[in-house]
Structure formats: structure tokens, C-alpha cells
């Protein structure tokens, strides 16, 4: 690549945010903390799986695995080469480009988070413990995991509420703590009384319904399944984290969602991070994004997916348990 083209690429990446160009392409972005999210413009996406991050200079879709910078977005949205994308932006082919919108002040959920957490009970003997035992987790469960009966979120059209109504459901409640160890958020996994995931139903507003919902400032926090250590294992789900904790005997921290992994913040004692990645394309993209973020902070990084053909570490753990009991 010649010096002139490289300089043009760097200038375009600096001058044009992904969010501004995405809006020009008709993407309906919604603020999510310091990031933006939307239904992906590159595949049939019923719930937001498209995220703009890294100061609005990168995008990733956890549904179709599209990722890149503003030039990659241009090429996917309009076709053509890198040079075509540069000429279109330089020549004003898209018309006036609005500057990035400033981040909105975060809503303070801290009092509600504390009230819910203070109303939980120890996990032993509850449907939450049964759920984890059914997933092959036999280790002593850490205090950051507790139990409560909670009403589903009242988000209009969400598939959990549509399937179960507003009555309280059994829930595994995980504490999300910030870099200083203080409670900043919770993650709720809604269940049945016999230790299964709660029922969900697809709706027009929620085509990919889920049973996990976070509340609070989860962005830089973690579900700490173990103490801070020089080397930490991180995963994107508590089930995977517990599987690795009991299998490796290592301290494991869990992100409250795939897109939160890159923002997870560690105390100074942490020097290296092992990313327990999912074994699919979306998992590899998420692990790579987290790895790049951690490396930029001076941490040593290793990505550790489960052996094929297992999708994630909990699936692998359950297979080992079944094999041992056969």
C-alpha cells in the first residue's frame, strides 16, 4: 500500500465516525452507554446485534459477524473498493454528515440495584442452584451468585414477559462489581421452579427473546467468580465461567454480555488474561475484540476456545460429566 493511500485511509477513519455514516445509511442507532446499538443493516435482524464502539470508530455484529471501521461499513453498505469509499466520503456523495451525538447522561440505577440485591437469598437449595447443577456445575457456588423471585422486565414486547406474564419468576441473580469491587449492577437469569430456563416467546418487537437481563452500569464491571489475581480467566457467560473455574481451579471473571468483554476493567494486580471464548464465529469476533482492548492496556492475552465440536465451555463440561457417568 502506497504512502498516499495509507494517509487517506487514516484521515477518513479520523474524520468520519461509523455512527454518522450508519445513520446516513438508515441505521436506527440507540445509545447504549458509550456505545451505540441497532438491528444490523447487513442481515435480517430482529433484535439489536449491531454495535458501534471504540469511540464510534469500529462496528461489530454478533449476528452475521460483520465488523470493521468506517471504510468497511461503506463497502458493505454501498459496495465498491476502499478507494471508492474514500472518494465517496471525500466528495460528499452522501451529503452533509452530522457530527457524532454526545453521550447521554447515564440513568442512575444504583438504588434499585442495591434494593434487589439486598432482597436476594443464598443460592443453596434454590432453583438457581438446581439450574447450575443441571448444567454440570458441582463446585461450591460463590457468594456473588444468589437467588430471588423477580418480575420480568417491563420492556414493551419482550418475549419473557409475553410468555410468563408479570408474575415473579425464580431468578439466578449475579452481582456485577466495578474495578474497586463495589456493586454496580446485577444480571438476572430467569428460571422455572425445577431449574430450567424460563419460557420465552418471539414477538414482533423481540424476535430473539432471552432469559438474561442486566440492570445497572455493567460496562466496565465483572461477575467475579474468584478474587483478583495476576492471571485472570474471563468469559462472556456465568455458566462457561463456572465450568472453567471448576475445571482449571483458576479465578474467573464474567462479563455481563458479549459486547461488555472489551470494556472489562481490572485492578493493577492483573497482568495477564485468558479469554475463554465461544467456539463459533461470533465468539471468535468477541474474543478478538476483547483481546485487542486488553493488549492495548499492556496485558498479556491468550484466547482459549473449547475443543471441537463444542460450542462453549459449559457444553464441553456437560459432555465430560456425561462421559464420566456412562
Short mmCIF file of the C-alpha atoms (twelve columns), coordinates in Angstrom:
data_MODEL
# 
_entry.id   MODEL 
# 
loop_
_atom_site.group_PDB 
_atom_site.id 
_atom_site.type_symbol 
_atom_site.label_atom_id 
_atom_site.label_alt_id 
_atom_site.label_comp_id 
_atom_site.label_asym_id 
_atom_site.label_seq_id 
_atom_site.Cartn_x 
_atom_site.Cartn_y 
_atom_site.Cartn_z 
_atom_site.pdbx_PDB_model_num 
ATOM 1   C CA . UNK A 1   0.000   0.000   0.000  1 
ATOM 2   C CA . UNK A 2   1.488   3.336   -1.014 1 
ATOM 3   C CA . UNK A 3   2.053   6.153   1.446  1 
ATOM 4   C CA . UNK A 4   -0.580  8.422   -0.116 1 
ATOM 5   C CA . UNK A 5   -3.330  5.804   0.131  1 
ATOM 6   C CA . UNK A 6   -2.396  4.973   3.714  1 
ATOM 7   C CA . UNK A 7   -2.558  8.659   4.645  1 
ATOM 8   C CA . UNK A 8   -6.005  8.962   3.001  1 
ATOM 9   C CA . UNK A 9   -7.292  5.908   4.880  1 
ATOM 10  C CA . UNK A 10  -6.041  7.251   8.215  1 
ATOM 11  C CA . UNK A 11  -7.601  10.654  7.529  1 
ATOM 12  C CA . UNK A 12  -11.004 9.184   6.630  1 
ATOM 13  C CA . UNK A 13  -11.005 6.972   9.713  1 
ATOM 14  C CA . UNK A 14  -10.267 10.019  11.831 1 
ATOM 15  C CA . UNK A 15  -12.726 12.410  10.145 1 
ATOM 16  C CA . UNK A 16  -15.809 10.169  9.817  1 
ATOM 17  C CA . UNK A 17  -17.405 8.197   12.633 1 
ATOM 18  C CA . UNK A 18  -19.129 4.892   11.978 1 
ATOM 19  C CA . UNK A 19  -22.240 6.157   13.762 1 
ATOM 20  C CA . UNK A 20  -22.642 9.175   11.479 1 
ATOM 21  C CA . UNK A 21  -22.249 7.118   8.308  1 
ATOM 22  C CA . UNK A 22  -24.515 4.362   9.638  1 
ATOM 23  C CA . UNK A 23  -27.280 6.899   10.281 1 
ATOM 24  C CA . UNK A 24  -26.888 8.164   6.713  1 
ATOM 25  C CA . UNK A 25  -27.454 4.567   5.587  1 
ATOM 26  C CA . UNK A 26  -30.714 4.425   7.559  1 
ATOM 27  C CA . UNK A 27  -29.492 2.533   10.616 1 
ATOM 28  C CA . UNK A 28  -31.571 3.456   13.663 1 
ATOM 29  C CA . UNK A 29  -28.927 3.642   16.361 1 
ATOM 30  C CA . UNK A 30  -29.842 3.688   20.033 1 
ATOM 31  C CA . UNK A 31  -27.433 4.863   22.677 1 
ATOM 32  C CA . UNK A 32  -26.115 2.063   24.935 1 
ATOM 33  C CA . UNK A 33  -23.810 3.775   27.410 1 
ATOM 34  C CA . UNK A 34  -20.763 4.915   25.461 1 
ATOM 35  C CA . UNK A 35  -21.683 2.661   22.546 1 
ATOM 36  C CA . UNK A 36  -24.488 2.527   20.010 1 
ATOM 37  C CA . UNK A 37  -26.632 -0.478  19.131 1 
ATOM 38  C CA . UNK A 38  -29.136 -1.251  16.393 1 
ATOM 39  C CA . UNK A 39  -30.638 -4.016  14.333 1 
ATOM 40  C CA . UNK A 40  -27.945 -4.942  11.857 1 
ATOM 41  C CA . UNK A 41  -28.283 -3.422  8.363  1 
ATOM 42  C CA . UNK A 42  -26.430 -6.348  6.802  1 
ATOM 43  C CA . UNK A 43  -28.766 -9.230  7.690  1 
ATOM 44  C CA . UNK A 44  -32.360 -9.875  8.821  1 
ATOM 45  C CA . UNK A 45  -32.016 -8.874  12.465 1 
ATOM 46  C CA . UNK A 46  -34.990 -8.890  14.823 1 
ATOM 47  C CA . UNK A 47  -33.173 -7.650  17.920 1 
ATOM 48  C CA . UNK A 48  -30.152 -5.340  18.139 1 
ATOM 49  C CA . UNK A 49  -26.938 -7.262  17.449 1 
ATOM 50  C CA . UNK A 50  -25.040 -4.424  15.711 1 
ATOM 51  C CA . UNK A 51  -22.774 -2.319  17.953 1 
ATOM 52  C CA . UNK A 52  -20.639 0.767   17.329 1 
ATOM 53  C CA . UNK A 53  -17.800 1.076   19.827 1 
ATOM 54  C CA . UNK A 54  -14.196 2.311   20.274 1 
ATOM 55  C CA . UNK A 55  -15.166 5.997   20.271 1 
ATOM 56  C CA . UNK A 56  -17.500 5.354   17.321 1 
ATOM 57  C CA . UNK A 57  -14.644 4.163   15.107 1 
ATOM 58  C CA . UNK A 58  -15.463 0.418   14.984 1 
ATOM 59  C CA . UNK A 59  -18.569 -1.705  14.475 1 
ATOM 60  C CA . UNK A 60  -19.368 -5.361  15.039 1 
ATOM 61  C CA . UNK A 61  -22.452 -7.510  14.549 1 
ATOM 62  C CA . UNK A 62  -22.773 -10.563 16.769 1 
ATOM 63  C CA . UNK A 63  -25.406 -11.994 14.428 1 
ATOM 64  C CA . UNK A 64  -23.777 -12.010 10.975 1 
ATOM 65  C CA . UNK A 65  -20.180 -11.359 12.164 1 
ATOM 66  C CA . UNK A 66  -19.742 -8.161  10.132 1 
ATOM 67  C CA . UNK A 67  -17.065 -5.942  11.657 1 
ATOM 68  C CA . UNK A 68  -14.652 -3.175  10.788 1 
ATOM 69  C CA . UNK A 69  -14.188 0.575   10.567 1 
ATOM 70  C CA . UNK A 70  -15.996 3.303   8.632  1 
ATOM 71  C CA . UNK A 71  -14.479 2.201   5.308  1 
ATOM 72  C CA . UNK A 72  -15.550 -1.390  5.897  1 
ATOM 73  C CA . UNK A 73  -19.063 -0.122  6.630  1 
ATOM 74  C CA . UNK A 74  -19.103 1.884   3.409  1 
ATOM 75  C CA . UNK A 75  -18.018 -1.111  1.344  1 
ATOM 76  C CA . UNK A 76  -20.670 -3.358  2.902  1 
ATOM 77  C CA . UNK A 77  -23.419 -0.766  2.612  1 
ATOM 78  C CA . UNK A 78  -22.661 0.608   -0.859 1 
ATOM 79  C CA . UNK A 79  -20.230 -1.823  -2.478 1 
ATOM 80  C CA . UNK A 80  -17.014 -0.892  -4.229 1 
ATOM 81  C CA . UNK A 81  -13.405 -0.740  -3.133 1 
ATOM 82  C CA . UNK A 82  -11.606 1.120   -0.376 1 
ATOM 83  C CA . UNK A 83  -10.707 3.808   -2.905 1 
ATOM 84  C CA . UNK A 84  -14.376 4.108   -3.948 1 
ATOM 85  C CA . UNK A 85  -15.345 4.558   -0.300 1 
ATOM 86  C CA . UNK A 86  -12.695 7.239   0.214  1 
ATOM 87  C CA . UNK A 87  -13.836 9.125   -2.885 1 
ATOM 88  C CA . UNK A 88  -17.489 8.943   -1.823 1 
ATOM 89  C CA . UNK A 89  -16.757 10.403  1.591  1 
ATOM 90  C CA . UNK A 90  -14.253 12.966  0.374  1 
ATOM 91  C CA . UNK A 91  -16.548 14.052  -2.457 1 
ATOM 92  C CA . UNK A 92  -19.625 14.460  -0.283 1 
ATOM 93  C CA . UNK A 93  -21.598 11.799  -2.142 1 
ATOM 94  C CA . UNK A 94  -23.641 11.088  0.993  1 
ATOM 95  C CA . UNK A 95  -24.491 14.750  1.566  1 
ATOM 96  C CA . UNK A 96  -23.893 16.569  4.857  1 
ATOM 97  C CA . UNK A 97  -22.599 14.264  7.601  1 
ATOM 98  C CA . UNK A 98  -23.784 15.108  11.091 1 
ATOM 99  C CA . UNK A 99  -21.166 15.053  13.848 1 
ATOM 100 C CA . UNK A 100 -21.372 12.247  16.416 1 
ATOM 101 C CA . UNK A 101 -24.025 12.800  19.053 1 
ATOM 102 C CA . UNK A 102 -22.716 13.377  22.580 1 
ATOM 103 C CA . UNK A 103 -23.204 10.607  25.102 1 
ATOM 104 C CA . UNK A 104 -26.336 10.982  27.186 1 
ATOM 105 C CA . UNK A 105 -26.046 11.015  30.985 1 
ATOM 106 C CA . UNK A 106 -26.484 7.532   32.388 1 
ATOM 107 C CA . UNK A 107 -29.609 6.835   34.382 1 
ATOM 108 C CA . UNK A 108 -28.715 6.072   37.978 1 
ATOM 109 C CA . UNK A 109 -29.910 2.540   38.725 1 
ATOM 110 C CA . UNK A 110 -27.770 2.142   41.842 1 
ATOM 111 C CA . UNK A 111 -30.583 2.347   44.406 1 
ATOM 112 C CA . UNK A 112 -32.751 -0.182  42.559 1 
ATOM 113 C CA . UNK A 113 -29.758 -2.484  42.037 1 
ATOM 114 C CA . UNK A 114 -28.922 -2.340  45.753 1 
ATOM 115 C CA . UNK A 115 -32.546 -2.929  46.745 1 
ATOM 116 C CA . UNK A 116 -32.877 -6.004  44.534 1 
ATOM 117 C CA . UNK A 117 -29.518 -7.405  45.651 1 
ATOM 118 C CA . UNK A 118 -30.311 -6.843  49.335 1 
ATOM 119 C CA . UNK A 119 -33.554 -8.742  48.820 1 
ATOM 120 C CA . UNK A 120 -31.854 -11.874 47.471 1 
ATOM 121 C CA . UNK A 121 -31.170 -15.030 49.462 1 
ATOM 122 C CA . UNK A 122 -28.293 -17.531 49.484 1 
ATOM 123 C CA . UNK A 123 -28.339 -19.749 46.425 1 
ATOM 124 C CA . UNK A 124 -28.099 -23.132 48.175 1 
ATOM 125 C CA . UNK A 125 -31.242 -25.254 47.837 1 
ATOM 126 C CA . UNK A 126 -32.956 -22.888 45.366 1 
ATOM 127 C CA . UNK A 127 -33.991 -23.283 41.721 1 
ATOM 128 C CA . UNK A 128 -30.920 -21.220 40.804 1 
ATOM 129 C CA . UNK A 129 -28.613 -23.809 42.379 1 
ATOM 130 C CA . UNK A 130 -30.575 -26.598 40.711 1 
ATOM 131 C CA . UNK A 131 -30.196 -24.846 37.349 1 
ATOM 132 C CA . UNK A 132 -26.423 -24.709 37.719 1 
ATOM 133 C CA . UNK A 133 -26.224 -28.329 38.939 1 
ATOM 134 C CA . UNK A 134 -28.252 -29.322 35.877 1 
ATOM 135 C CA . UNK A 135 -25.591 -27.542 33.773 1 
ATOM 136 C CA . UNK A 136 -22.828 -29.701 35.230 1 
ATOM 137 C CA . UNK A 137 -21.607 -27.230 37.865 1 
ATOM 138 C CA . UNK A 138 -20.671 -29.142 41.032 1 
ATOM 139 C CA . UNK A 139 -18.249 -26.691 42.694 1 
ATOM 140 C CA . UNK A 140 -19.158 -24.651 45.744 1 
ATOM 141 C CA . UNK A 141 -21.018 -21.658 44.360 1 
ATOM 142 C CA . UNK A 142 -19.526 -18.214 45.117 1 
ATOM 143 C CA . UNK A 143 -21.343 -15.571 47.130 1 
ATOM 144 C CA . UNK A 144 -21.713 -13.336 44.052 1 
ATOM 145 C CA . UNK A 145 -24.466 -15.707 42.885 1 
ATOM 146 C CA . UNK A 146 -27.758 -15.559 44.782 1 
ATOM 147 C CA . UNK A 147 -31.465 -16.258 44.327 1 
ATOM 148 C CA . UNK A 148 -34.627 -14.167 44.198 1 
ATOM 149 C CA . UNK A 149 -38.127 -14.225 42.776 1 
ATOM 150 C CA . UNK A 150 -38.394 -11.271 40.413 1 
ATOM 151 C CA . UNK A 151 -40.932 -9.988  37.921 1 
ATOM 152 C CA . UNK A 152 -39.788 -9.992  34.282 1 
ATOM 153 C CA . UNK A 153 -38.588 -6.657  32.873 1 
ATOM 154 C CA . UNK A 154 -41.412 -4.444  31.628 1 
ATOM 155 C CA . UNK A 155 -39.722 -3.669  28.306 1 
ATOM 156 C CA . UNK A 156 -42.613 -3.499  25.806 1 
ATOM 157 C CA . UNK A 157 -42.958 -6.665  23.753 1 
ATOM 158 C CA . UNK A 158 -40.177 -8.624  25.428 1 
ATOM 159 C CA . UNK A 159 -40.547 -12.357 24.921 1 
ATOM 160 C CA . UNK A 160 -40.016 -13.303 28.576 1 
ATOM 161 C CA . UNK A 161 -42.900 -11.107 29.724 1 
ATOM 162 C CA . UNK A 162 -45.100 -12.282 26.853 1 
ATOM 163 C CA . UNK A 163 -44.580 -15.941 27.768 1 
ATOM 164 C CA . UNK A 164 -44.924 -15.675 31.543 1 
ATOM 165 C CA . UNK A 165 -46.897 -12.549 32.343 1 
ATOM 166 C CA . UNK A 166 -45.924 -10.097 35.080 1 
ATOM 167 C CA . UNK A 167 -45.794 -12.582 37.974 1 
ATOM 168 C CA . UNK A 168 -42.442 -13.058 39.767 1 
ATOM 169 C CA . UNK A 169 -40.246 -15.867 38.465 1 
ATOM 170 C CA . UNK A 170 -37.337 -17.708 40.070 1 
ATOM 171 C CA . UNK A 171 -34.091 -15.989 39.104 1 
ATOM 172 C CA . UNK A 172 -30.371 -16.510 39.412 1 
ATOM 173 C CA . UNK A 173 -29.028 -13.085 40.421 1 
ATOM 174 C CA . UNK A 174 -25.347 -12.337 39.841 1 
ATOM 175 C CA . UNK A 175 -23.538 -9.365  41.333 1 
ATOM 176 C CA . UNK A 176 -21.583 -7.223  38.866 1 
ATOM 177 C CA . UNK A 177 -18.824 -5.304  40.626 1 
ATOM 178 C CA . UNK A 178 -16.712 -2.429  39.349 1 
ATOM 179 C CA . UNK A 179 -12.917 -2.106  39.342 1 
ATOM 180 C CA . UNK A 180 -12.967 -1.176  43.043 1 
ATOM 181 C CA . UNK A 181 -15.066 -4.232  43.968 1 
ATOM 182 C CA . UNK A 182 -18.233 -2.231  44.692 1 
ATOM 183 C CA . UNK A 183 -21.622 -3.436  43.434 1 
ATOM 184 C CA . UNK A 184 -22.531 -1.565  40.229 1 
ATOM 185 C CA . UNK A 185 -25.108 -3.835  38.565 1 
ATOM 186 C CA . UNK A 186 -26.841 -7.187  38.601 1 
ATOM 187 C CA . UNK A 187 -27.547 -9.794  35.967 1 
ATOM 188 C CA . UNK A 188 -30.761 -11.809 36.234 1 
ATOM 189 C CA . UNK A 189 -31.297 -15.229 34.639 1 
ATOM 190 C CA . UNK A 190 -34.977 -16.107 34.775 1 
ATOM 191 C CA . UNK A 191 -35.812 -19.732 35.538 1 
ATOM 192 C CA . UNK A 192 -38.518 -22.249 36.377 1 
ATOM 193 C CA . UNK A 193 -39.022 -23.860 39.765 1 
ATOM 194 C CA . UNK A 194 -37.461 -27.090 38.511 1 
ATOM 195 C CA . UNK A 195 -34.216 -25.411 37.481 1 
ATOM 196 C CA . UNK A 196 -34.695 -24.817 33.768 1 
ATOM 197 C CA . UNK A 197 -34.571 -21.606 31.769 1 
ATOM 198 C CA . UNK A 198 -37.889 -19.769 31.831 1 
ATOM 199 C CA . UNK A 199 -40.147 -19.943 28.809 1 
ATOM 200 C CA . UNK A 200 -39.870 -17.238 26.167 1 
ATOM 201 C CA . UNK A 201 -41.817 -16.498 23.017 1 
ATOM 202 C CA . UNK A 202 -40.797 -14.495 19.970 1 
ATOM 203 C CA . UNK A 203 -42.766 -11.294 19.437 1 
ATOM 204 C CA . UNK A 204 -42.735 -8.639  16.749 1 
ATOM 205 C CA . UNK A 205 -40.567 -6.427  18.960 1 
ATOM 206 C CA . UNK A 206 -38.432 -9.270  20.332 1 
ATOM 207 C CA . UNK A 207 -37.662 -11.852 17.680 1 
ATOM 208 C CA . UNK A 208 -34.766 -13.367 19.623 1 
ATOM 209 C CA . UNK A 209 -36.122 -13.479 23.179 1 
ATOM 210 C CA . UNK A 210 -33.788 -14.122 26.093 1 
ATOM 211 C CA . UNK A 211 -33.857 -15.018 29.780 1 
ATOM 212 C CA . UNK A 212 -30.842 -12.930 30.850 1 
ATOM 213 C CA . UNK A 213 -31.235 -9.236  31.656 1 
ATOM 214 C CA . UNK A 214 -28.765 -6.831  33.217 1 
ATOM 215 C CA . UNK A 215 -29.545 -3.785  35.315 1 
ATOM 216 C CA . UNK A 216 -27.068 -1.041  36.172 1 
ATOM 217 C CA . UNK A 217 -23.693 0.075   34.889 1 
ATOM 218 C CA . UNK A 218 -22.349 -3.247  33.610 1 
ATOM 219 C CA . UNK A 219 -19.895 -1.811  31.080 1 
ATOM 220 C CA . UNK A 220 -16.596 -1.970  32.976 1 
ATOM 221 C CA . UNK A 221 -17.712 -4.435  35.633 1 
ATOM 222 C CA . UNK A 222 -17.483 -8.189  36.064 1 
ATOM 223 C CA . UNK A 223 -19.185 -11.058 37.833 1 
ATOM 224 C CA . UNK A 224 -16.233 -12.090 39.978 1 
ATOM 225 C CA . UNK A 225 -16.321 -15.846 40.484 1 
ATOM 226 C CA . UNK A 226 -12.922 -15.563 42.179 1 
ATOM 227 C CA . UNK A 227 -10.592 -12.918 43.598 1 
ATOM 228 C CA . UNK A 228 -8.280  -10.632 41.661 1 
ATOM 229 C CA . UNK A 229 -5.074  -12.415 40.688 1 
ATOM 230 C CA . UNK A 230 -2.030  -11.894 38.493 1 
ATOM 231 C CA . UNK A 231 -3.693  -14.060 35.840 1 
ATOM 232 C CA . UNK A 232 -7.454  -13.960 35.296 1 
ATOM 233 C CA . UNK A 233 -9.729  -16.063 33.080 1 
ATOM 234 C CA . UNK A 234 -12.663 -14.148 31.536 1 
ATOM 235 C CA . UNK A 235 -15.785 -15.462 29.829 1 
ATOM 236 C CA . UNK A 236 -18.966 -13.959 28.428 1 
ATOM 237 C CA . UNK A 237 -21.365 -16.177 30.415 1 
ATOM 238 C CA . UNK A 238 -21.569 -17.352 34.039 1 
ATOM 239 C CA . UNK A 239 -22.157 -20.967 33.025 1 
ATOM 240 C CA . UNK A 240 -18.937 -21.008 30.979 1 
ATOM 241 C CA . UNK A 241 -17.095 -19.178 33.742 1 
ATOM 242 C CA . UNK A 242 -18.135 -21.675 36.396 1 
ATOM 243 C CA . UNK A 243 -17.179 -24.559 34.098 1 
ATOM 244 C CA . UNK A 244 -13.671 -23.168 33.700 1 
ATOM 245 C CA . UNK A 245 -13.378 -22.259 37.385 1 
ATOM 246 C CA . UNK A 246 -14.107 -25.808 38.490 1 
ATOM 247 C CA . UNK A 247 -12.073 -27.353 35.682 1 
ATOM 248 C CA . UNK A 248 -8.963  -25.200 35.996 1 
ATOM 249 C CA . UNK A 249 -9.098  -24.105 39.614 1 
ATOM 250 C CA . UNK A 250 -8.449  -20.559 38.391 1 
ATOM 251 C CA . UNK A 251 -10.016 -17.227 39.240 1 
ATOM 252 C CA . UNK A 252 -12.655 -16.420 36.602 1 
ATOM 253 C CA . UNK A 253 -14.473 -13.165 35.905 1 
ATOM 254 C CA . UNK A 254 -17.558 -12.968 33.719 1 
ATOM 255 C CA . UNK A 255 -18.761 -10.122 31.503 1 
ATOM 256 C CA . UNK A 256 -22.453 -9.235  31.631 1 
ATOM 257 C CA . UNK A 257 -22.896 -9.804  27.899 1 
ATOM 258 C CA . UNK A 258 -20.690 -10.405 24.882 1 
ATOM 259 C CA . UNK A 259 -20.262 -6.737  23.966 1 
ATOM 260 C CA . UNK A 260 -19.096 -5.912  27.504 1 
ATOM 261 C CA . UNK A 261 -15.954 -8.060  27.468 1 
ATOM 262 C CA . UNK A 262 -13.649 -5.469  25.824 1 
ATOM 263 C CA . UNK A 263 -14.597 -2.851  28.420 1 
ATOM 264 C CA . UNK A 264 -13.981 -5.070  31.467 1 
ATOM 265 C CA . UNK A 265 -11.546 -3.256  33.740 1 
ATOM 266 C CA . UNK A 266 -9.024  -4.972  36.009 1 
ATOM 267 C CA . UNK A 267 -7.102  -3.831  39.080 1 
ATOM 268 C CA . UNK A 268 -3.363  -3.279  38.779 1 
ATOM 269 C CA . UNK A 269 -2.539  -6.725  40.177 1 
ATOM 270 C CA . UNK A 270 -3.794  -8.371  36.966 1 
ATOM 271 C CA . UNK A 271 -1.010  -8.885  34.431 1 
ATOM 272 C CA . UNK A 272 -2.440  -11.485 32.035 1 
ATOM 273 C CA . UNK A 273 -5.884  -12.531 30.833 1 
ATOM 274 C CA . UNK A 274 -7.071  -15.825 29.352 1 
ATOM 275 C CA . UNK A 275 -10.257 -15.382 27.306 1 
ATOM 276 C CA . UNK A 276 -12.500 -18.470 27.479 1 
ATOM 277 C CA . UNK A 277 -14.050 -17.911 24.061 1 
ATOM 278 C CA . UNK A 278 -17.091 -19.480 22.450 1 
ATOM 279 C CA . UNK A 279 -16.217 -21.774 19.572 1 
ATOM 280 C CA . UNK A 280 -18.191 -20.068 16.825 1 
ATOM 281 C CA . UNK A 281 -17.594 -17.074 14.579 1 
ATOM 282 C CA . UNK A 282 -19.415 -14.644 16.879 1 
ATOM 283 C CA . UNK A 283 -17.400 -15.940 19.815 1 
ATOM 284 C CA . UNK A 284 -14.142 -15.509 17.960 1 
ATOM 285 C CA . UNK A 285 -15.043 -11.936 16.987 1 
ATOM 286 C CA . UNK A 286 -15.940 -11.112 20.593 1 
ATOM 287 C CA . UNK A 287 -12.727 -12.688 21.884 1 
ATOM 288 C CA . UNK A 288 -10.610 -10.837 19.335 1 
ATOM 289 C CA . UNK A 289 -12.232 -7.505  20.233 1 
ATOM 290 C CA . UNK A 290 -11.588 -8.146  23.919 1 
ATOM 291 C CA . UNK A 291 -8.045  -9.310  23.225 1 
ATOM 292 C CA . UNK A 292 -7.247  -6.152  21.285 1 
ATOM 293 C CA . UNK A 293 -8.613  -3.989  24.107 1 
ATOM 294 C CA . UNK A 294 -6.660  -5.835  26.801 1 
ATOM 295 C CA . UNK A 295 -3.441  -5.860  24.772 1 
ATOM 296 C CA . UNK A 296 -3.733  -2.100  24.297 1 
ATOM 297 C CA . UNK A 297 -3.710  -1.796  28.093 1 
ATOM 298 C CA . UNK A 298 -0.459  -3.725  28.335 1 
ATOM 299 C CA . UNK A 299 -1.928  -7.077  29.408 1 
ATOM 300 C CA . UNK A 300 -0.719  -10.427 28.115 1 
ATOM 301 C CA . UNK A 301 -3.627  -12.176 26.373 1 
ATOM 302 C CA . UNK A 302 -4.394  -15.756 25.380 1 
ATOM 303 C CA . UNK A 303 -7.612  -16.903 23.698 1 
ATOM 304 C CA . UNK A 304 -8.800  -20.350 24.803 1 
ATOM 305 C CA . UNK A 305 -11.805 -21.849 22.954 1 
ATOM 306 C CA . UNK A 306 -13.143 -25.293 23.915 1 
ATOM 307 C CA . UNK A 307 -12.184 -28.324 21.816 1 
ATOM 308 C CA . UNK A 308 -14.247 -29.003 18.723 1 
ATOM 309 C CA . UNK A 309 -17.114 -29.750 18.289 1 
ATOM 310 C CA . UNK A 310 -18.242 -27.996 21.480 1 
ATOM 311 C CA . UNK A 311 -19.723 -24.510 21.141 1 
ATOM 312 C CA . UNK A 312 -18.758 -23.281 24.594 1 
ATOM 313 C CA . UNK A 313 -17.048 -24.382 27.773 1 
ATOM 314 C CA . UNK A 314 -20.248 -25.329 29.578 1 
ATOM 315 C CA . UNK A 315 -21.246 -27.606 26.718 1 
ATOM 316 C CA . UNK A 316 -17.810 -29.215 26.998 1 
ATOM 317 C CA . UNK A 317 -18.182 -29.562 30.778 1 
ATOM 318 C CA . UNK A 318 -21.572 -31.237 30.462 1 
ATOM 319 C CA . UNK A 319 -20.161 -33.682 27.919 1 
ATOM 320 C CA . UNK A 320 -17.326 -34.604 30.303 1 
ATOM 321 C CA . UNK A 321 -19.802 -35.220 33.094 1 
ATOM 322 C CA . UNK A 322 -21.974 -37.433 30.918 1 
ATOM 323 C CA . UNK A 323 -18.927 -39.368 29.758 1 
ATOM 324 C CA . UNK A 324 -17.729 -39.912 33.309 1 
ATOM 325 C CA . UNK A 325 -21.114 -41.235 34.419 1 
ATOM 326 C CA . UNK A 326 -21.641 -43.513 31.383 1 
# 
